[in-house]
Amino acid sequence: MNNSVENKIIVITGASSGMGEAAARHLASMGATVVLGARRIDRIEKLVSEIKENGGEALALATDVTNKDDVKNLVDTAINTYGRIDVLINNAGVMPLSMFESIKVDEWDQMIDVNIKGVLYGIAAALPHMIEQKAGHIINTASVAAHLIFPASSVYSATKFAVRALTDGLRQEVTSHNIRTTLISPGAVNTELLDHISDKDVQSANQEYVGEVGIPASSYADMVAFAIGQPENVDVNEIIFRPTAQAL
Ligand code: NDP
């Protein structure tokens, strides 16, 4: 297995916008083959065309991470097409922030389904192959909200705390299989994430803040490339990064 990004087979969920898209573009430009999953197939197919026009290799598959068969199909297609999976980036996520008193139970369900169960389905799909390969790397996108809670973030924070917990448990269990795990916790990054907040007051407060301090999605791509690019016996377990101007 290579110790650098080049020639690695990297599966990325949530690759149709924001940080997943930026990571796909960056890793492909570094010579990785990227296998992209998201529901908006038109967006990831367009990204695949762009990557191929620039001399890279990529594949897109319509994937809803709340459907375990979709996630298994994404990983299995990577294996069947390219022979192995070096890295899985469980990046798909949603953040419809709201106060408890709004009782947005459907959005609570959605956050649990995408942010927690989606990550678990990714692990379920990739881990058996990585154990067999005796190598692999699972990167889970958490958030600074995996480390703190603020009003309207409770359920989102709970899902990201869960991702943080399960990533460290996974790390402890898979060291003997030569599998690396990395938890990446971004602060405010300019993406489409806030578009889906249905509470307009919460949305505008967050848009104002992220608009003021937010950093580009390329910052995430750089973090992912750093973690993947380490020698095989070095595991970057956790990265927290924020805009310099972000206090929270
Ligand atoms: P975006 O909204 O730009 O991207 C989210 C991605 O997740 C999209 O590609 C979307 O694809 C995908 N997604 C959502 N639901 C599903 C689903 N059911 N199945 C498959 N894919 C899905 O936001 P970001 O780039 O900001 O978010 C990426 C990750 O970063 C998330 O986990 C988020 O929680 C986390 N994060 C973001 C921060 C920020 O400030 N932006 C800060 C901290 C963490 P599609 O809709 O096409 O399915």
GROMACS .gro file of C-alpha atoms and ligand atoms in nm:
model
  296
    1MET     CA    1   0.000   0.000   0.000
    2ASN     CA    2   0.124   0.347  -0.083
    3ASN     CA    3   0.212   0.585   0.194
    4SER     CA    4   0.106   0.892   0.002
    5VAL     CA    5  -0.221   1.006  -0.149
    6GLU     CA    6  -0.121   0.908  -0.502
    7ASN     CA    7  -0.282   0.591  -0.638
    8LYS     CA    8  -0.503   0.544  -0.334
    9ILE     CA    9  -0.863   0.436  -0.388
   10ILE     CA   10  -1.071   0.679  -0.183
   11VAL     CA   11  -1.448   0.656  -0.133
   12ILE     CA   12  -1.614   0.983  -0.030
   13THR     CA   13  -1.975   1.026   0.082
   14GLY     CA   14  -2.138   1.367   0.053
   15ALA     CA   15  -1.919   1.454  -0.243
   16SER     CA   16  -2.179   1.663  -0.426
   17SER     CA   17  -2.106   1.991  -0.248
   18GLY     CA   18  -1.902   2.169   0.016
   19MET     CA   19  -1.621   1.985   0.187
   20GLY     CA   20  -1.676   1.646   0.021
   21GLU     CA   21  -1.662   1.805  -0.322
   22ALA     CA   22  -1.349   2.002  -0.232
   23ALA     CA   23  -1.181   1.689  -0.095
   24ALA     CA   24  -1.268   1.490  -0.407
   25ARG     CA   25  -1.123   1.755  -0.635
   26HIS     CA   26  -0.807   1.797  -0.426
   27LEU     CA   27  -0.735   1.428  -0.370
   28ALA     CA   28  -0.793   1.352  -0.740
   29SER     CA   29  -0.551   1.631  -0.831
   30MET     CA   30  -0.296   1.457  -0.607
   31GLY     CA   31  -0.333   1.134  -0.803
   32ALA     CA   32  -0.592   0.946  -0.598
   33THR     CA   33  -0.882   0.763  -0.759
   34VAL     CA   34  -1.201   0.895  -0.601
   35VAL     CA   35  -1.532   0.710  -0.581
   36LEU     CA   36  -1.806   0.962  -0.508
   37GLY     CA   37  -2.141   0.910  -0.339
   38ALA     CA   38  -2.431   1.152  -0.287
   39ARG     CA   39  -2.799   1.170  -0.371
   40ARG     CA   40  -2.756   1.443  -0.634
   41ILE     CA   41  -2.608   1.222  -0.904
   42ASP     CA   42  -2.599   1.509  -1.158
   43ARG     CA   43  -2.360   1.702  -0.934
   44ILE     CA   44  -2.119   1.413  -0.876
   45GLU     CA   45  -2.129   1.304  -1.241
   46LYS     CA   46  -2.031   1.658  -1.339
   47LEU     CA   47  -1.746   1.646  -1.089
   48VAL     CA   48  -1.630   1.311  -1.230
   49SER     CA   49  -1.622   1.463  -1.581
   50GLU     CA   50  -1.420   1.758  -1.453
   51ILE     CA   51  -1.172   1.529  -1.274
   52LYS     CA   52  -1.132   1.311  -1.584
   53GLU     CA   53  -1.083   1.615  -1.810
   54ASN     CA   54  -0.796   1.709  -1.580
   55GLY     CA   55  -0.639   1.364  -1.620
   56GLY     CA   56  -0.772   1.207  -1.300
   57GLU     CA   57  -0.980   0.896  -1.231
   58ALA     CA   58  -1.319   0.907  -1.062
   59LEU     CA   59  -1.653   0.730  -1.045
   60ALA     CA   60  -1.993   0.853  -0.924
   61LEU     CA   61  -2.275   0.652  -0.773
   62ALA     CA   62  -2.612   0.776  -0.651
   63THR     CA   63  -2.598   0.705  -0.279
   64ASP     CA   64  -2.834   0.780   0.006
   65VAL     CA   65  -2.633   0.709   0.321
   66THR     CA   66  -2.953   0.637   0.515
   67ASN     CA   67  -2.989   0.328   0.296
   68LYS     CA   68  -2.736   0.063   0.396
   69ASP     CA   69  -2.763  -0.117   0.061
   70ASP     CA   70  -2.670   0.205  -0.121
   71VAL     CA   71  -2.362   0.249   0.098
   72LYS     CA   72  -2.259  -0.115   0.055
   73ASN     CA   73  -2.304  -0.079  -0.321
   74LEU     CA   74  -2.082   0.232  -0.321
   75VAL     CA   75  -1.799   0.052  -0.141
   76ASP     CA   76  -1.844  -0.275  -0.333
   77THR     CA   77  -1.836  -0.088  -0.664
   78ALA     CA   78  -1.505   0.071  -0.564
   79ILE     CA   79  -1.365  -0.275  -0.485
   80ASN     CA   80  -1.506  -0.437  -0.800
   81THR     CA   81  -1.380  -0.156  -1.022
   82TYR     CA   82  -1.044  -0.077  -0.869
   83GLY     CA   83  -0.961  -0.388  -0.663
   84ARG     CA   84  -0.947  -0.236  -0.316
   85ILE     CA   85  -1.049   0.051  -0.088
   86ASP     CA   86  -0.769   0.243   0.080
   87VAL     CA   87  -0.972   0.520   0.243
   88LEU     CA   88  -1.336   0.576   0.328
   89ILE     CA   89  -1.435   0.934   0.405
   90ASN     CA   90  -1.769   0.934   0.585
   91ASN     CA   91  -1.845   1.297   0.519
   92ALA     CA   92  -2.218   1.319   0.432
   93GLY     CA   93  -2.404   1.515   0.696
   94VAL     CA   94  -2.695   1.747   0.762
   95MET     CA   95  -2.737   2.024   1.019
   96PRO     CA   96  -3.095   2.150   1.045
   97LEU     CA   97  -3.035   2.332   1.372
   98SER     CA   98  -3.339   2.423   1.583
   99MET     CA   99  -3.444   2.485   1.942
  100PHE     CA  100  -3.606   2.191   2.123
  101GLU     CA  101  -3.927   2.390   2.169
  102SER     CA  102  -3.978   2.382   1.790
  103ILE     CA  103  -4.025   2.003   1.816
  104LYS     CA  104  -3.886   1.931   1.471
  105VAL     CA  105  -3.890   1.556   1.523
  106ASP     CA  106  -3.848   1.475   1.152
  107GLU     CA  107  -3.529   1.679   1.144
  108TRP     CA  108  -3.401   1.505   1.459
  109ASP     CA  109  -3.466   1.174   1.284
  110GLN     CA  110  -3.288   1.294   0.971
  111MET     CA  111  -2.978   1.400   1.164
  112ILE     CA  112  -2.963   1.067   1.345
  113ASP     CA  113  -3.016   0.875   1.019
  114VAL     CA  114  -2.760   1.066   0.809
  115ASN     CA  115  -2.500   1.172   1.064
  116ILE     CA  116  -2.486   0.859   1.280
  117LYS     CA  117  -2.640   0.569   1.091
  118GLY     CA  118  -2.486   0.684   0.763
  119VAL     CA  119  -2.140   0.668   0.921
  120LEU     CA  120  -2.213   0.326   1.070
  121TYR     CA  121  -2.329   0.196   0.732
  122GLY     CA  122  -2.003   0.321   0.583
  123ILE     CA  123  -1.802   0.137   0.846
  124ALA     CA  124  -2.010  -0.178   0.794
  125ALA     CA  125  -1.948  -0.166   0.421
  126ALA     CA  126  -1.573  -0.093   0.429
  127LEU     CA  127  -1.438  -0.263   0.740
  128PRO     CA  128  -1.458  -0.628   0.624
  129HIS     CA  129  -1.258  -0.538   0.312
  130MET     CA  130  -1.002  -0.339   0.510
  131ILE     CA  131  -0.959  -0.623   0.759
  132GLU     CA  132  -0.903  -0.862   0.469
  133GLN     CA  133  -0.656  -0.621   0.307
  134LYS     CA  134  -0.482  -0.572   0.644
  135ALA     CA  135  -0.481  -0.201   0.561
  136GLY     CA  136  -0.719   0.089   0.536
  137HIS     CA  137  -0.817   0.426   0.668
  138ILE     CA  138  -1.159   0.544   0.785
  139ILE     CA  139  -1.205   0.921   0.814
  140ASN     CA  140  -1.520   1.050   0.980
  141THR     CA  141  -1.628   1.412   0.956
  142ALA     CA  142  -1.750   1.537   1.293
  143SER     CA  143  -1.759   1.906   1.388
  144VAL     CA  144  -1.653   2.142   1.664
  145ALA     CA  145  -2.009   2.055   1.769
  146ALA     CA  146  -1.869   1.711   1.857
  147HIS     CA  147  -1.687   1.893   2.136
  148LEU     CA  148  -1.937   2.159   2.244
  149ILE     CA  149  -2.307   2.238   2.258
  150PHE     CA  150  -2.490   2.567   2.202
  151PRO     CA  151  -2.861   2.655   2.190
  152ALA     CA  152  -3.021   2.498   1.879
  153SER     CA  153  -2.727   2.257   1.833
  154SER     CA  154  -2.830   1.988   2.084
  155VAL     CA  155  -2.942   1.715   1.846
  156TYR     CA  156  -2.676   1.798   1.587
  157SER     CA  157  -2.412   1.802   1.862
  158ALA     CA  158  -2.546   1.473   1.995
  159THR     CA  159  -2.500   1.312   1.652
  160LYS     CA  160  -2.148   1.449   1.620
  161PHE     CA  161  -2.056   1.349   1.978
  162ALA     CA  162  -2.170   1.001   1.872
  163VAL     CA  163  -1.945   1.010   1.567
  164ARG     CA  164  -1.656   1.113   1.790
  165ALA     CA  165  -1.729   0.830   2.035
  166LEU     CA  166  -1.764   0.561   1.774
  167THR     CA  167  -1.453   0.676   1.587
  168ASP     CA  168  -1.237   0.640   1.894
  169GLY     CA  169  -1.390   0.303   1.981
  170LEU     CA  170  -1.325   0.191   1.625
  171ARG     CA  171  -0.966   0.313   1.649
  172GLN     CA  172  -0.902   0.103   1.957
  173GLU     CA  173  -1.051  -0.207   1.798
  174VAL     CA  174  -0.883  -0.193   1.456
  175THR     CA  175  -0.523  -0.108   1.535
  176SER     CA  176  -0.439  -0.480   1.519
  177HIS     CA  177  -0.571  -0.488   1.160
  178ASN     CA  178  -0.341  -0.204   1.051
  179ILE     CA  179  -0.640   0.024   0.994
  180ARG     CA  180  -0.616   0.395   1.064
  181THR     CA  181  -0.900   0.617   1.184
  182THR     CA  182  -0.923   0.993   1.175
  183LEU     CA  183  -1.188   1.220   1.322
  184ILE     CA  184  -1.197   1.560   1.154
  185SER     CA  185  -1.384   1.833   1.339
  186PRO     CA  186  -1.428   2.148   1.130
  187GLY     CA  187  -1.539   2.485   1.260
  188ALA     CA  188  -1.729   2.729   1.038
  189VAL     CA  189  -1.674   2.647   0.673
  190ASN     CA  190  -1.858   2.811   0.383
  191THR     CA  191  -2.070   2.536   0.223
  192GLU     CA  192  -2.437   2.462   0.154
  193LEU     CA  193  -2.487   2.321   0.504
  194LEU     CA  194  -2.691   2.612   0.637
  195ASP     CA  195  -2.930   2.611   0.339
  196HIS     CA  196  -3.138   2.336   0.498
  197ILE     CA  197  -3.206   2.500   0.835
  198SER     CA  198  -3.583   2.538   0.836
  199ASP     CA  199  -3.601   2.776   1.134
  200LYS     CA  200  -3.543   3.110   0.961
  201ASP     CA  201  -3.418   3.293   1.273
  202VAL     CA  202  -3.166   3.021   1.351
  203GLN     CA  203  -3.068   3.009   0.985
  204SER     CA  204  -3.006   3.382   0.949
  205ALA     CA  205  -2.807   3.400   1.274
  206ASN     CA  206  -2.584   3.117   1.154
  207GLN     CA  207  -2.554   3.257   0.801
  208GLU     CA  208  -2.447   3.588   0.943
  209TYR     CA  209  -2.183   3.427   1.162
  210VAL     CA  210  -2.045   3.186   0.902
  211GLY     CA  211  -2.057   3.463   0.642
  212GLU     CA  212  -1.838   3.670   0.871
  213VAL     CA  213  -1.579   3.414   0.983
  214GLY     CA  214  -1.623   3.110   0.755
  215ILE     CA  215  -1.325   2.963   0.572
  216PRO     CA  216  -1.329   2.781   0.236
  217ALA     CA  217  -1.400   2.410   0.195
  218SER     CA  218  -1.048   2.369   0.059
  219SER     CA  219  -0.925   2.392   0.420
  220TYR     CA  220  -1.097   2.059   0.487
  221ALA     CA  221  -0.946   1.909   0.173
  222ASP     CA  222  -0.600   2.005   0.298
  223MET     CA  223  -0.666   1.837   0.637
  224VAL     CA  224  -0.785   1.515   0.474
  225ALA     CA  225  -0.485   1.507   0.242
  226PHE     CA  226  -0.252   1.560   0.540
  227ALA     CA  227  -0.404   1.269   0.733
  228ILE     CA  228  -0.404   1.034   0.434
  229GLY     CA  229  -0.054   1.135   0.331
  230GLN     CA  230   0.114   1.024   0.651
  231PRO     CA  231   0.329   0.709   0.646
  232GLU     CA  232   0.126   0.392   0.704
  233ASN     CA  233   0.252   0.358   1.062
  234VAL     CA  234   0.136   0.709   1.154
  235ASP     CA  235  -0.231   0.757   1.237
  236VAL     CA  236  -0.360   1.112   1.272
  237ASN     CA  237  -0.640   1.031   1.515
  238GLU     CA  238  -0.805   1.368   1.538
  239ILE     CA  239  -0.796   1.710   1.376
  240ILE     CA  240  -0.992   2.011   1.496
  241PHE     CA  241  -0.967   2.319   1.276
  242ARG     CA  242  -1.151   2.650   1.291
  243PRO     CA  243  -1.139   2.988   1.128
  244THR     CA  244  -0.883   3.190   1.322
  245ALA     CA  245  -1.163   3.435   1.400
  246GLN     CA  246  -1.393   3.168   1.552
  247ALA     CA  247  -1.400   3.176   1.932
  248LEU     CA  248  -1.669   2.909   1.994
  249NDP     P1  249  -2.295   2.057   0.237
  249NDP     O1  250  -2.440   2.076   0.266
  249NDP     O2  251  -2.232   2.146   0.136
  249NDP     O3  252  -2.266   1.906   0.197
  249NDP     C1  253  -2.331   1.799   0.259
  249NDP     C2  254  -2.313   1.675   0.176
  249NDP     O4  255  -2.379   1.567   0.242
  249NDP     C3  256  -2.372   1.689   0.037
  249NDP     O5  257  -2.285   1.634  -0.057
  249NDP     C4  258  -2.500   1.605   0.045
  249NDP     O6  259  -2.526   1.543  -0.080
  249NDP     C5  260  -2.458   1.500   0.147
  249NDP     N1  261  -2.575   1.436   0.206
  249NDP     C6  262  -2.670   1.487   0.286
  249NDP     N2  263  -2.765   1.394   0.313
  249NDP     C7  264  -2.725   1.281   0.248
  249NDP     C8  265  -2.779   1.151   0.236
  249NDP     N3  266  -2.894   1.115   0.295
  249NDP     N4  267  -2.713   1.061   0.160
  249NDP     C9  268  -2.598   1.095   0.098
  249NDP     N5  269  -2.541   1.214   0.107
  249NDP    C10  270  -2.606   1.307   0.181
  249NDP     O7  271  -2.222   2.072   0.377
  249NDP     P2  272  -2.071   2.052   0.428
  249NDP     O8  273  -1.978   2.029   0.317
  249NDP     O9  274  -2.046   2.164   0.520
  249NDP    O10  275  -2.089   1.922   0.516
  249NDP    C11  276  -2.001   1.812   0.510
  249NDP    C12  277  -1.984   1.756   0.651
  249NDP    O11  278  -1.917   1.852   0.732
  249NDP    C13  279  -2.113   1.724   0.724
  249NDP    O12  280  -2.097   1.601   0.793
  249NDP    C14  281  -2.127   1.838   0.823
  249NDP    O13  282  -2.202   1.802   0.935
  249NDP    C15  283  -1.983   1.865   0.856
  249NDP     N6  284  -1.950   1.996   0.912
  249NDP    C16  285  -1.969   2.113   0.841
  249NDP    C17  286  -1.933   2.235   0.893
  249NDP    C18  287  -1.948   2.364   0.821
  249NDP    O14  288  -1.928   2.472   0.882
  249NDP     N7  289  -1.981   2.365   0.693
  249NDP    C19  290  -1.873   2.243   1.028
  249NDP    C20  291  -1.857   2.117   1.092
  249NDP    C21  292  -1.894   2.001   1.036
  249NDP     P3  293  -2.672   1.523  -0.145
  249NDP    O15  294  -2.762   1.630  -0.092
  249NDP    O16  295  -2.644   1.535  -0.292
  249NDP    O17  296  -2.710   1.384  -0.107
   0.00000   0.00000   0.00000
